[in-house]
Amino acid sequence: MKKECTICFTSDTHGYFSPVNYATGETEAAGLANCMNRFTRDGNTLIIDGGDTIQGSPLTYYLHTLGMQEHSLPAKLMNLGGYSFVTLGNHDFNYGRAVLEQYLDELDAVCLCANVSGLPQVRKTAVVTLENGLRVGLTGVTTQYINVWEKPENLSGITISEPLPAAAGALRELKAQQVDLSVCIYHGGYENDLHSGVTLSTTSENQACRLCRELDFDILLTGHQHMAVEGLWLNGTYTCQTPDKARSFIRMDITAGEENVRVRSTLVPAGDKPLPAAAAALAEVESATGEWLDRPVGHLDVPLLPDTPIRMAAEGSLIANFFNQVQLEASGADISCTALGNEVRGFDRDVTIRDVVATYIYPNTLITLEVDRAVLKTALERCAAYFAVENGELRVSDCFLKPKVEHYNYDFFSGIEVTYDLRRAVGERVVSIRYRGRELDGETKLSLSMNNYRATGTGGYEVYTGCPILREQPNEIVEMIIDYIDRHRDITVDKSRYLTVLY
């Protein structure tokens, strides 16, 4: 007998619980509290989250930095939302095991992550019988690249294995229990173009297409890439993905319990009305966060305002220069590189903490590596691949736009003067690297400061993985920026232009 059920699915909310634009302080139609107000709530609905929940917003940074986590606010909000099941995202590990375990301890939902062991609150599978008798079997898996990105101390006692074998084992277990519908929650994305099938990534960071190709789950809920994928059939599995920061959620209506599973899904906007109980739970802490964010900490000699990504990459960015300025002082390195987010707020002359946390949005720490010309040239060739020339005009290369937008994988360098010649083939575009006024030779060793994410080789910078580590600094870079501004107060920004682009 056929039976119907509904799934409401969120993922990659990144601590955006309230309908607040933290860069402006204004209310906007987004946030998990608003999404939760639009969830279906009945005995035949499952409310599910795909991870990256407890880190990523100024609110969660404020809570973590000031140690205001006697109770887990994210868990409280998820409970108010009526979540049934969640999985873990890579950023859920960023604040360390204690914060993650507190979240899981206080969470009413069951955490499913078949490729994570060492956390007692995490299960591999679950079977739930809905009000109408439909038996739904669920599992979850997360990207194994957590092992590459995360600080080792945050993974102490935790093992994260390959997701595909774990998902396959979980599916066998669910089939043995004769479920009517099988669901996998995957914190990972698509490695192929969803329309053409063209391979877009050859790493194992994202494996959703392979999961659909090699396993036969009925439903695959994905995340991590922040793509809006309303839903499609892929090798017999129905799959979808939500954008980040709770701007919308997936509502999936499913008919199962017969030979064929039928699915219809829509991306539902967050709307402009929060769940009243969630709004009440957030009111006091959001007010305190706003006051903290608006506290002025220093003054710049010029405003640091963003431009289009392609113009900042080609002509340089004073925002990036300033971040490198901070990193160079903090590390004592010879040279520095940094990246900007896909969306960049920038700074007025009078700088507040809101400006800093809204512009440097990552929970990165600082690492200094030893490099030489060969290493730098390889890394810079990756940067030079960011550019394409079309009808005599610069544009961003597709390899930085598909399958997801990755402006954050273009690096801005300070301390070396570099020339790219885009008339040459990709991989042969770096024609000059000058240090202290001279072309850098092949023997000189330099110290290069960068964020810990980049030092793992992520984003196409695998060359860094073989470099000696000279220094690791445990404080987050955003804290270093706030401290730098607070100490110097009146700051002259480095206005050097370090890159020349020929085309």
Short mmCIF file of C-alpha atoms in Angstrom, two decimals:
data_model
loop_
_atom_site.label_atom_id
_atom_site.label_comp_id
_atom_site.label_asym_id
_atom_site.label_seq_id
_atom_site.Cartn_x
_atom_site.Cartn_y
_atom_site.Cartn_z
CA MET A 1 0.00 0.00 0.00
CA LYS A 2 1.41 3.39 -0.94
CA LYS A 3 2.00 5.90 1.82
CA GLU A 4 3.04 9.53 1.77
CA CYS A 5 5.59 11.42 3.84
CA THR A 6 7.30 14.81 3.88
CA ILE A 7 10.90 15.77 4.54
CA CYS A 8 11.88 19.31 5.51
CA PHE A 9 15.63 19.60 4.98
CA THR A 10 18.15 22.29 5.92
CA SER A 11 21.93 22.25 5.66
CA ASP A 12 24.91 24.58 6.06
CA THR A 13 23.02 27.08 8.22
CA HIS A 14 26.41 28.12 9.71
CA GLY A 15 24.95 29.70 12.83
CA TYR A 16 22.56 31.97 10.92
CA PHE A 17 19.64 31.40 13.24
CA SER A 18 18.12 34.88 13.27
CA PRO A 19 16.75 36.98 10.38
CA VAL A 20 19.75 39.31 10.68
CA ASN A 21 22.25 40.51 8.12
CA TYR A 22 25.30 40.79 10.38
CA ALA A 23 27.17 42.96 7.91
CA THR A 24 24.52 45.68 8.16
CA GLY A 25 22.64 44.82 11.35
CA GLU A 26 19.38 44.96 9.39
CA THR A 27 16.60 42.39 9.39
CA GLU A 28 16.30 40.18 6.31
CA ALA A 29 14.10 37.33 5.14
CA ALA A 30 16.50 34.52 6.09
CA GLY A 31 17.67 32.53 9.06
CA LEU A 32 16.82 29.20 10.60
CA ALA A 33 14.16 30.66 12.92
CA ASN A 34 12.25 31.85 9.85
CA CYS A 35 12.66 28.54 8.04
CA MET A 36 11.42 26.64 11.09
CA ASN A 37 8.24 28.71 11.12
CA ARG A 38 7.39 27.24 7.71
CA PHE A 39 8.11 23.58 8.46
CA THR A 40 5.31 21.04 8.19
CA ARG A 41 4.69 19.46 11.59
CA ASP A 42 2.80 16.19 11.71
CA GLY A 43 3.34 12.49 12.33
CA ASN A 44 4.32 11.84 8.70
CA THR A 45 7.01 14.54 8.44
CA LEU A 46 10.74 14.25 9.18
CA ILE A 47 12.74 17.42 9.81
CA ILE A 48 16.40 16.82 8.92
CA ASP A 49 19.62 18.85 8.90
CA GLY A 50 22.79 18.17 6.89
CA GLY A 51 25.43 19.73 9.17
CA ASP A 52 27.64 22.81 9.43
CA THR A 53 25.26 24.12 12.05
CA ILE A 54 27.20 25.39 15.07
CA GLN A 55 29.90 27.59 13.44
CA GLY A 56 30.06 30.32 10.86
CA SER A 57 28.21 33.46 11.98
CA PRO A 58 29.20 36.44 14.12
CA LEU A 59 26.70 35.15 16.69
CA THR A 60 28.44 31.78 17.06
CA TYR A 61 31.83 33.52 17.07
CA TYR A 62 30.62 35.80 19.88
CA LEU A 63 29.30 32.87 21.91
CA HIS A 64 32.50 30.90 21.45
CA THR A 65 34.95 33.76 21.98
CA LEU A 66 33.34 34.96 25.19
CA GLY A 67 32.78 31.45 26.52
CA MET A 68 29.02 31.94 26.68
CA GLN A 69 28.10 28.32 26.06
CA GLU A 70 26.92 27.06 29.42
CA HIS A 71 24.13 25.59 27.33
CA SER A 72 24.22 24.98 23.60
CA LEU A 73 22.08 27.62 21.92
CA PRO A 74 22.25 25.81 18.55
CA ALA A 75 20.87 22.65 20.18
CA LYS A 76 18.09 24.60 21.88
CA LEU A 77 17.04 26.13 18.56
CA MET A 78 17.17 22.82 16.71
CA ASN A 79 14.96 21.33 19.42
CA LEU A 80 12.46 24.15 19.03
CA GLY A 81 12.46 23.43 15.30
CA GLY A 82 11.44 19.82 15.89
CA TYR A 83 14.42 18.21 14.16
CA SER A 84 14.32 14.43 13.96
CA PHE A 85 17.75 13.66 12.47
CA VAL A 86 21.01 15.50 11.73
CA THR A 87 24.44 14.66 10.43
CA LEU A 88 27.80 16.37 11.02
CA GLY A 89 29.48 18.89 8.73
CA ASN A 90 33.17 19.71 8.58
CA HIS A 91 32.72 23.06 10.36
CA ASP A 92 30.91 21.43 13.29
CA PHE A 93 34.36 20.29 14.49
CA ASN A 94 35.95 23.78 14.37
CA TYR A 95 35.34 24.74 18.00
CA GLY A 96 36.69 21.47 19.36
CA ARG A 97 35.31 18.24 20.68
CA ALA A 98 33.87 19.66 23.92
CA VAL A 99 31.63 22.17 22.10
CA LEU A 100 30.53 19.55 19.58
CA GLU A 101 29.69 17.02 22.27
CA GLN A 102 27.75 19.58 24.27
CA TYR A 103 25.68 20.32 21.16
CA LEU A 104 25.03 16.63 20.56
CA ASP A 105 24.27 15.95 24.25
CA GLU A 106 21.60 18.65 24.34
CA LEU A 107 20.13 17.84 20.94
CA ASP A 108 16.80 16.00 20.81
CA ALA A 109 17.44 14.87 17.23
CA VAL A 110 19.39 11.69 16.49
CA CYS A 111 22.81 12.34 14.94
CA LEU A 112 23.54 9.89 12.12
CA CYS A 113 27.06 9.72 10.71
CA ALA A 114 28.10 6.22 9.69
CA ASN A 115 31.70 7.16 8.87
CA VAL A 116 32.39 8.91 12.21
CA SER A 117 33.38 6.92 15.28
CA GLY A 118 34.56 8.01 18.70
CA LEU A 119 31.58 10.25 19.49
CA PRO A 120 29.12 8.33 21.70
CA GLN A 121 26.19 10.47 20.61
CA VAL A 122 26.56 9.50 16.94
CA ARG A 123 24.74 6.50 15.42
CA LYS A 124 25.18 4.79 12.08
CA THR A 125 21.54 4.10 11.19
CA ALA A 126 17.99 4.61 12.40
CA VAL A 127 14.59 3.24 11.39
CA VAL A 128 11.46 5.21 12.19
CA THR A 129 7.85 4.19 11.62
CA LEU A 130 5.68 7.16 10.74
CA GLU A 131 2.11 7.70 11.84
CA ASN A 132 0.79 6.16 8.63
CA GLY A 133 2.96 3.04 9.06
CA LEU A 134 5.67 3.95 6.53
CA ARG A 135 9.05 2.56 7.64
CA VAL A 136 11.86 4.99 6.83
CA GLY A 137 15.49 3.94 7.18
CA LEU A 138 18.10 6.67 7.51
CA THR A 139 21.85 7.06 7.68
CA GLY A 140 24.32 9.91 7.35
CA VAL A 141 27.90 10.40 6.19
CA THR A 142 30.24 13.37 6.01
CA THR A 143 33.18 14.37 3.83
CA GLN A 144 36.40 12.65 4.84
CA TYR A 145 38.27 15.86 4.00
CA ILE A 146 37.67 16.85 7.61
CA ASN A 147 40.86 14.85 8.23
CA VAL A 148 42.72 17.27 5.95
CA TRP A 149 41.21 20.53 7.14
CA GLU A 150 40.66 20.17 10.87
CA LYS A 151 43.20 20.83 13.59
CA PRO A 152 44.37 17.46 14.98
CA GLU A 153 43.48 18.34 18.57
CA ASN A 154 39.85 18.84 17.54
CA LEU A 155 39.72 15.27 16.23
CA SER A 156 41.34 13.63 19.24
CA GLY A 157 39.71 10.24 19.76
CA ILE A 158 37.57 10.65 16.65
CA THR A 159 37.94 8.65 13.44
CA ILE A 160 36.45 9.79 10.13
CA SER A 161 36.60 7.13 7.44
CA GLU A 162 35.67 7.12 3.76
CA PRO A 163 31.96 7.86 3.33
CA LEU A 164 31.12 5.47 0.48
CA PRO A 165 31.96 2.16 2.23
CA ALA A 166 30.25 3.42 5.39
CA ALA A 167 27.14 4.39 3.45
CA ALA A 168 27.13 1.02 1.66
CA GLY A 169 27.29 -0.85 4.97
CA ALA A 170 24.52 1.29 6.43
CA LEU A 171 22.32 0.68 3.39
CA ARG A 172 22.75 -3.09 3.71
CA GLU A 173 21.72 -2.83 7.36
CA LEU A 174 18.63 -0.79 6.48
CA LYS A 175 17.59 -3.17 3.69
CA ALA A 176 17.86 -6.08 6.11
CA GLN A 177 15.26 -4.31 8.24
CA GLN A 178 12.91 -4.12 5.23
CA VAL A 179 12.36 -0.40 5.22
CA ASP A 180 9.94 1.17 2.73
CA LEU A 181 12.17 4.18 2.07
CA SER A 182 15.94 4.64 2.43
CA VAL A 183 17.45 8.09 3.06
CA CYS A 184 21.11 9.13 3.24
CA ILE A 185 22.09 12.53 4.64
CA TYR A 186 25.45 13.45 3.11
CA HIS A 187 27.54 16.45 4.11
CA GLY A 188 29.26 16.60 0.77
CA GLY A 189 28.39 17.75 -2.71
CA TYR A 190 28.42 16.83 -6.38
CA GLU A 191 31.67 16.10 -8.21
CA ASN A 192 30.03 16.16 -11.65
CA ASP A 193 28.00 18.74 -13.53
CA LEU A 194 24.42 17.73 -12.85
CA HIS A 195 23.30 18.41 -16.42
CA SER A 196 26.20 17.33 -18.64
CA GLY A 197 27.82 14.80 -16.30
CA VAL A 198 31.25 16.37 -16.92
CA THR A 199 33.70 15.72 -14.06
CA LEU A 200 34.32 18.94 -12.16
CA SER A 201 36.43 17.62 -9.28
CA THR A 202 38.76 14.65 -9.10
CA THR A 203 39.29 14.75 -5.32
CA SER A 204 37.23 12.78 -2.81
CA GLU A 205 35.92 15.91 -1.07
CA ASN A 206 32.56 15.59 -2.86
CA GLN A 207 31.16 12.21 -3.86
CA ALA A 208 27.40 12.64 -4.20
CA CYS A 209 27.32 11.54 -7.84
CA ARG A 210 29.31 8.44 -6.99
CA LEU A 211 26.97 7.67 -4.10
CA CYS A 212 24.03 7.84 -6.53
CA ARG A 213 25.87 5.80 -9.14
CA GLU A 214 27.15 2.97 -6.91
CA LEU A 215 24.45 2.74 -4.23
CA ASP A 216 20.69 2.70 -4.51
CA PHE A 217 19.36 4.91 -1.76
CA ASP A 218 15.92 6.26 -2.57
CA ILE A 219 16.83 9.74 -1.31
CA LEU A 220 20.22 11.49 -1.02
CA LEU A 221 20.15 14.82 0.83
CA THR A 222 23.38 16.76 0.19
CA GLY A 223 25.15 19.89 1.47
CA HIS A 224 28.61 21.43 1.80
CA GLN A 225 28.69 23.16 -1.60
CA HIS A 226 25.96 25.70 -0.76
CA MET A 227 24.27 25.08 -4.12
CA ALA A 228 20.54 25.49 -4.69
CA VAL A 229 19.53 22.15 -6.20
CA GLU A 230 15.77 21.81 -5.90
CA GLY A 231 15.85 18.12 -6.78
CA LEU A 232 16.50 15.64 -9.57
CA TRP A 233 16.81 11.93 -10.22
CA LEU A 234 20.41 10.76 -10.52
CA ASN A 235 20.98 7.09 -11.40
CA GLY A 236 17.72 6.13 -9.73
CA THR A 237 18.27 8.18 -6.54
CA TYR A 238 16.43 11.43 -5.90
CA THR A 239 18.84 14.10 -4.66
CA CYS A 240 18.83 17.77 -3.69
CA GLN A 241 20.87 20.48 -1.94
CA THR A 242 20.09 23.71 -0.10
CA PRO A 243 21.94 27.04 -0.22
CA ASP A 244 23.76 28.18 2.92
CA LYS A 245 22.80 30.48 5.82
CA ALA A 246 19.21 29.23 5.97
CA ARG A 247 18.05 31.38 3.08
CA SER A 248 15.71 28.56 2.08
CA PHE A 249 14.99 24.91 2.82
CA ILE A 250 13.89 21.86 0.87
CA ARG A 251 10.36 20.54 1.25
CA MET A 252 10.17 17.06 -0.24
CA ASP A 253 6.87 15.20 -0.66
CA ILE A 254 7.36 11.47 -1.16
CA THR A 255 5.07 8.59 -2.05
CA ALA A 256 6.56 5.21 -1.11
CA GLY A 257 5.60 1.74 -0.02
CA GLU A 258 5.05 0.48 -3.55
CA GLU A 259 7.35 -0.59 -6.38
CA ASN A 260 8.37 2.94 -7.40
CA VAL A 261 9.14 5.89 -5.18
CA ARG A 262 7.68 9.17 -6.38
CA VAL A 263 9.11 12.50 -5.22
CA ARG A 264 8.31 16.16 -5.64
CA SER A 265 10.52 18.79 -3.99
CA THR A 266 10.65 22.56 -3.80
CA LEU A 267 13.07 25.14 -2.40
CA VAL A 268 11.02 27.10 0.11
CA PRO A 269 12.22 30.65 0.95
CA ALA A 270 12.84 31.34 4.63
CA GLY A 271 10.14 33.99 4.70
CA ASP A 272 9.99 37.04 6.93
CA LYS A 273 8.42 35.65 10.11
CA PRO A 274 10.49 33.71 12.66
CA LEU A 275 9.15 30.91 14.82
CA PRO A 276 8.00 32.84 17.93
CA ALA A 277 9.70 30.50 20.40
CA ALA A 278 12.98 30.70 18.48
CA ALA A 279 12.80 34.48 18.25
CA ALA A 280 12.28 34.64 22.02
CA ALA A 281 15.25 32.33 22.65
CA LEU A 282 17.48 34.49 20.45
CA ALA A 283 16.39 37.99 21.47
CA GLU A 284 18.72 38.62 24.42
CA VAL A 285 21.85 37.09 22.91
CA GLU A 286 21.30 38.78 19.55
CA SER A 287 21.00 42.15 21.32
CA ALA A 288 24.26 41.53 23.20
CA THR A 289 25.94 40.35 19.99
CA GLY A 290 24.86 43.51 18.18
CA GLU A 291 26.31 45.75 20.88
CA TRP A 292 29.58 43.83 20.83
CA LEU A 293 29.79 43.95 17.03
CA ASP A 294 29.27 47.71 16.90
CA ARG A 295 32.06 48.53 19.35
CA PRO A 296 34.66 50.64 17.47
CA VAL A 297 38.21 49.35 17.80
CA GLY A 298 40.37 51.52 15.56
CA HIS A 299 40.84 53.88 12.62
CA LEU A 300 42.24 53.32 9.11
CA ASP A 301 43.83 56.00 6.95
CA VAL A 302 41.64 54.91 4.00
CA PRO A 303 38.40 52.96 3.71
CA LEU A 304 38.86 49.40 2.49
CA LEU A 305 35.98 48.80 0.13
CA PRO A 306 35.33 45.77 -2.08
CA ASP A 307 35.12 45.75 -5.86
CA THR A 308 34.07 42.97 -8.21
CA PRO A 309 35.99 39.72 -7.64
CA ILE A 310 37.71 39.89 -11.03
CA ARG A 311 38.89 43.48 -10.54
CA MET A 312 40.16 42.81 -7.02
CA ALA A 313 42.06 39.75 -8.26
CA ALA A 314 43.60 41.57 -11.23
CA GLU A 315 44.26 44.98 -9.69
CA GLY A 316 44.81 44.04 -6.06
CA SER A 317 42.68 44.67 -2.99
CA LEU A 318 43.55 46.87 -0.03
CA ILE A 319 41.39 44.54 2.07
CA ALA A 320 43.70 41.64 1.18
CA ASN A 321 46.76 43.86 1.70
CA PHE A 322 45.52 44.68 5.19
CA PHE A 323 44.92 41.03 6.08
CA ASN A 324 48.43 40.21 4.88
CA GLN A 325 49.75 43.15 6.87
CA VAL A 326 48.26 41.60 10.01
CA GLN A 327 49.57 38.13 9.15
CA LEU A 328 53.08 39.40 8.48
CA GLU A 329 53.31 41.14 11.83
CA ALA A 330 51.80 38.20 13.70
CA SER A 331 54.01 35.59 12.03
CA GLY A 332 57.23 37.48 11.35
CA ALA A 333 57.24 35.84 7.91
CA ASP A 334 58.95 37.19 4.80
CA ILE A 335 55.81 37.07 2.67
CA SER A 336 52.12 36.36 3.16
CA CYS A 337 49.06 35.23 1.23
CA THR A 338 45.38 35.52 2.02
CA ALA A 339 42.01 34.99 0.35
CA LEU A 340 38.70 36.84 0.42
CA GLY A 341 35.26 35.30 0.82
CA ASN A 342 32.78 35.04 -2.01
CA GLU A 343 31.01 38.03 -0.45
CA VAL A 344 33.15 40.80 1.05
CA ARG A 345 31.93 43.58 3.35
CA GLY A 346 35.06 45.71 3.71
CA PHE A 347 35.87 48.50 6.17
CA ASP A 348 35.08 52.16 6.64
CA ARG A 349 37.79 54.29 8.21
CA ASP A 350 36.35 53.75 11.69
CA VAL A 351 36.47 49.99 12.19
CA THR A 352 34.10 47.98 14.37
CA ILE A 353 34.21 44.35 15.32
CA ARG A 354 31.19 43.90 13.02
CA ASP A 355 33.36 45.00 10.11
CA VAL A 356 36.06 42.49 10.99
CA VAL A 357 33.93 39.40 11.58
CA ALA A 358 31.74 40.17 8.57
CA THR A 359 34.77 40.58 6.28
CA TYR A 360 37.11 37.85 7.55
CA ILE A 361 34.50 35.14 7.87
CA TYR A 362 36.59 31.99 8.39
CA PRO A 363 37.69 30.25 11.61
CA ASN A 364 41.26 29.97 10.30
CA THR A 365 44.49 29.93 12.24
CA LEU A 366 47.91 31.01 10.95
CA ILE A 367 50.65 28.72 9.67
CA THR A 368 54.06 29.71 8.31
CA LEU A 369 55.75 27.44 5.74
CA GLU A 370 59.19 27.40 4.20
CA VAL A 371 58.97 27.84 0.42
CA ASP A 372 61.22 28.45 -2.55
CA ARG A 373 60.70 29.75 -6.08
CA ALA A 374 59.50 26.39 -7.41
CA VAL A 375 56.81 26.12 -4.73
CA LEU A 376 55.73 29.72 -5.22
CA LYS A 377 55.53 29.37 -8.99
CA THR A 378 53.32 26.29 -8.70
CA ALA A 379 51.00 28.05 -6.24
CA LEU A 380 50.93 31.23 -8.30
CA GLU A 381 50.09 29.27 -11.45
CA ARG A 382 47.00 28.05 -9.60
CA CYS A 383 46.13 31.69 -8.87
CA ALA A 384 46.78 32.69 -12.49
CA ALA A 385 44.31 30.01 -13.61
CA TYR A 386 41.59 32.15 -11.97
CA PHE A 387 41.63 34.41 -15.03
CA ALA A 388 40.12 33.88 -18.45
CA VAL A 389 40.14 36.32 -21.36
CA GLU A 390 37.03 36.60 -23.51
CA ASN A 391 36.72 39.13 -26.35
CA GLY A 392 39.61 41.05 -24.87
CA GLU A 393 37.99 41.29 -21.44
CA LEU A 394 38.99 39.58 -18.20
CA ARG A 395 36.53 37.22 -16.55
CA VAL A 396 36.68 34.56 -13.86
CA SER A 397 37.60 31.13 -15.19
CA ASP A 398 34.90 28.47 -15.05
CA CYS A 399 37.15 26.28 -12.90
CA PHE A 400 36.62 28.78 -10.07
CA LEU A 401 32.86 28.99 -10.68
CA LYS A 402 31.74 25.37 -11.21
CA PRO A 403 30.49 23.22 -9.57
CA LYS A 404 30.42 26.02 -7.00
CA VAL A 405 31.71 29.57 -6.78
CA GLU A 406 35.20 29.56 -5.26
CA HIS A 407 36.55 33.10 -5.25
CA TYR A 408 38.02 32.15 -1.86
CA ASN A 409 40.47 29.85 -3.62
CA TYR A 410 42.21 32.79 -5.29
CA ASP A 411 45.12 34.02 -3.16
CA PHE A 412 46.46 37.57 -2.80
CA PHE A 413 50.18 37.78 -2.00
CA SER A 414 52.13 40.50 -0.20
CA GLY A 415 55.91 40.82 -0.09
CA ILE A 416 56.61 39.53 -3.61
CA GLU A 417 55.97 41.31 -6.91
CA VAL A 418 54.44 38.93 -9.45
CA THR A 419 53.62 39.19 -13.16
CA TYR A 420 51.07 36.97 -14.92
CA ASP A 421 50.98 36.83 -18.72
CA LEU A 422 47.52 35.54 -19.64
CA ARG A 423 48.50 35.27 -23.30
CA ARG A 424 50.38 32.14 -22.29
CA ALA A 425 48.85 28.74 -21.59
CA VAL A 426 47.46 27.90 -18.15
CA GLY A 427 50.34 26.54 -16.11
CA GLU A 428 52.87 28.76 -17.86
CA ARG A 429 51.54 32.20 -16.98
CA VAL A 430 53.87 33.22 -14.14
CA VAL A 431 56.67 35.14 -15.86
CA SER A 432 58.21 37.02 -12.93
CA ILE A 433 58.54 36.65 -9.16
CA ARG A 434 60.52 39.47 -7.55
CA TYR A 435 61.53 39.68 -3.90
CA ARG A 436 63.05 42.86 -2.48
CA GLY A 437 63.53 44.30 -5.95
CA ARG A 438 65.26 41.27 -7.50
CA GLU A 439 64.07 38.28 -9.42
CA LEU A 440 63.81 35.41 -6.93
CA ASP A 441 66.41 32.73 -7.60
CA GLY A 442 65.94 29.01 -7.23
CA GLU A 443 67.99 28.61 -4.06
CA THR A 444 66.54 31.26 -1.73
CA LYS A 445 64.21 30.01 1.00
CA LEU A 446 61.40 32.28 2.20
CA SER A 447 58.89 32.02 5.02
CA LEU A 448 55.28 32.30 3.84
CA SER A 449 52.35 32.86 6.22
CA MET A 450 48.91 31.60 5.25
CA ASN A 451 45.75 30.26 6.82
CA ASN A 452 45.66 26.65 7.98
CA TYR A 453 43.01 25.78 5.37
CA ARG A 454 45.34 26.70 2.54
CA ALA A 455 48.33 25.02 4.19
CA THR A 456 46.52 21.69 3.84
CA GLY A 457 46.78 22.09 0.06
CA THR A 458 43.05 22.57 -0.36
CA GLY A 459 41.77 24.49 -3.36
CA GLY A 460 44.38 23.26 -5.80
CA TYR A 461 47.45 24.14 -3.73
CA GLU A 462 48.72 20.63 -3.06
CA VAL A 463 52.28 21.89 -3.47
CA TYR A 464 52.15 23.29 0.08
CA THR A 465 51.71 19.87 1.68
CA GLY A 466 55.40 19.05 1.20
CA CYS A 467 56.70 22.29 2.70
CA PRO A 468 58.34 22.41 6.15
CA ILE A 469 56.17 24.06 8.81
CA LEU A 470 58.10 26.84 10.53
CA ARG A 471 55.41 28.08 12.90
CA GLU A 472 51.81 27.32 13.89
CA GLN A 473 49.76 29.90 15.82
CA PRO A 474 46.61 28.62 17.55
CA ASN A 475 44.65 31.90 17.73
CA GLU A 476 42.15 32.52 14.97
CA ILE A 477 43.18 35.06 12.35
CA VAL A 478 40.04 37.10 12.98
CA GLU A 479 41.22 37.51 16.59
CA MET A 480 44.62 38.63 15.30
CA ILE A 481 42.93 41.26 13.12
CA ILE A 482 40.86 42.59 16.03
CA ASP A 483 43.94 42.62 18.26
CA TYR A 484 46.04 44.37 15.60
CA ILE A 485 43.47 47.14 15.19
CA ASP A 486 42.99 47.46 18.96
CA ARG A 487 46.77 47.80 19.54
CA HIS A 488 47.64 50.11 16.66
CA ARG A 489 44.43 52.17 16.69
CA ASP A 490 45.53 54.57 13.91
CA ILE A 491 46.59 52.38 11.01
CA THR A 492 48.27 53.13 7.71
CA VAL A 493 47.28 50.42 5.27
CA ASP A 494 49.82 48.88 2.90
CA LYS A 495 48.89 50.28 -0.52
CA SER A 496 51.51 48.40 -2.54
CA ARG A 497 50.43 46.78 -5.77
CA TYR A 498 52.00 43.34 -5.82
CA LEU A 499 50.53 41.94 -9.04
CA THR A 500 50.76 42.88 -12.71
CA VAL A 501 48.45 41.09 -15.15
CA LEU A 502 49.23 41.14 -18.89
CA TYR A 503 46.59 40.08 -21.42
#
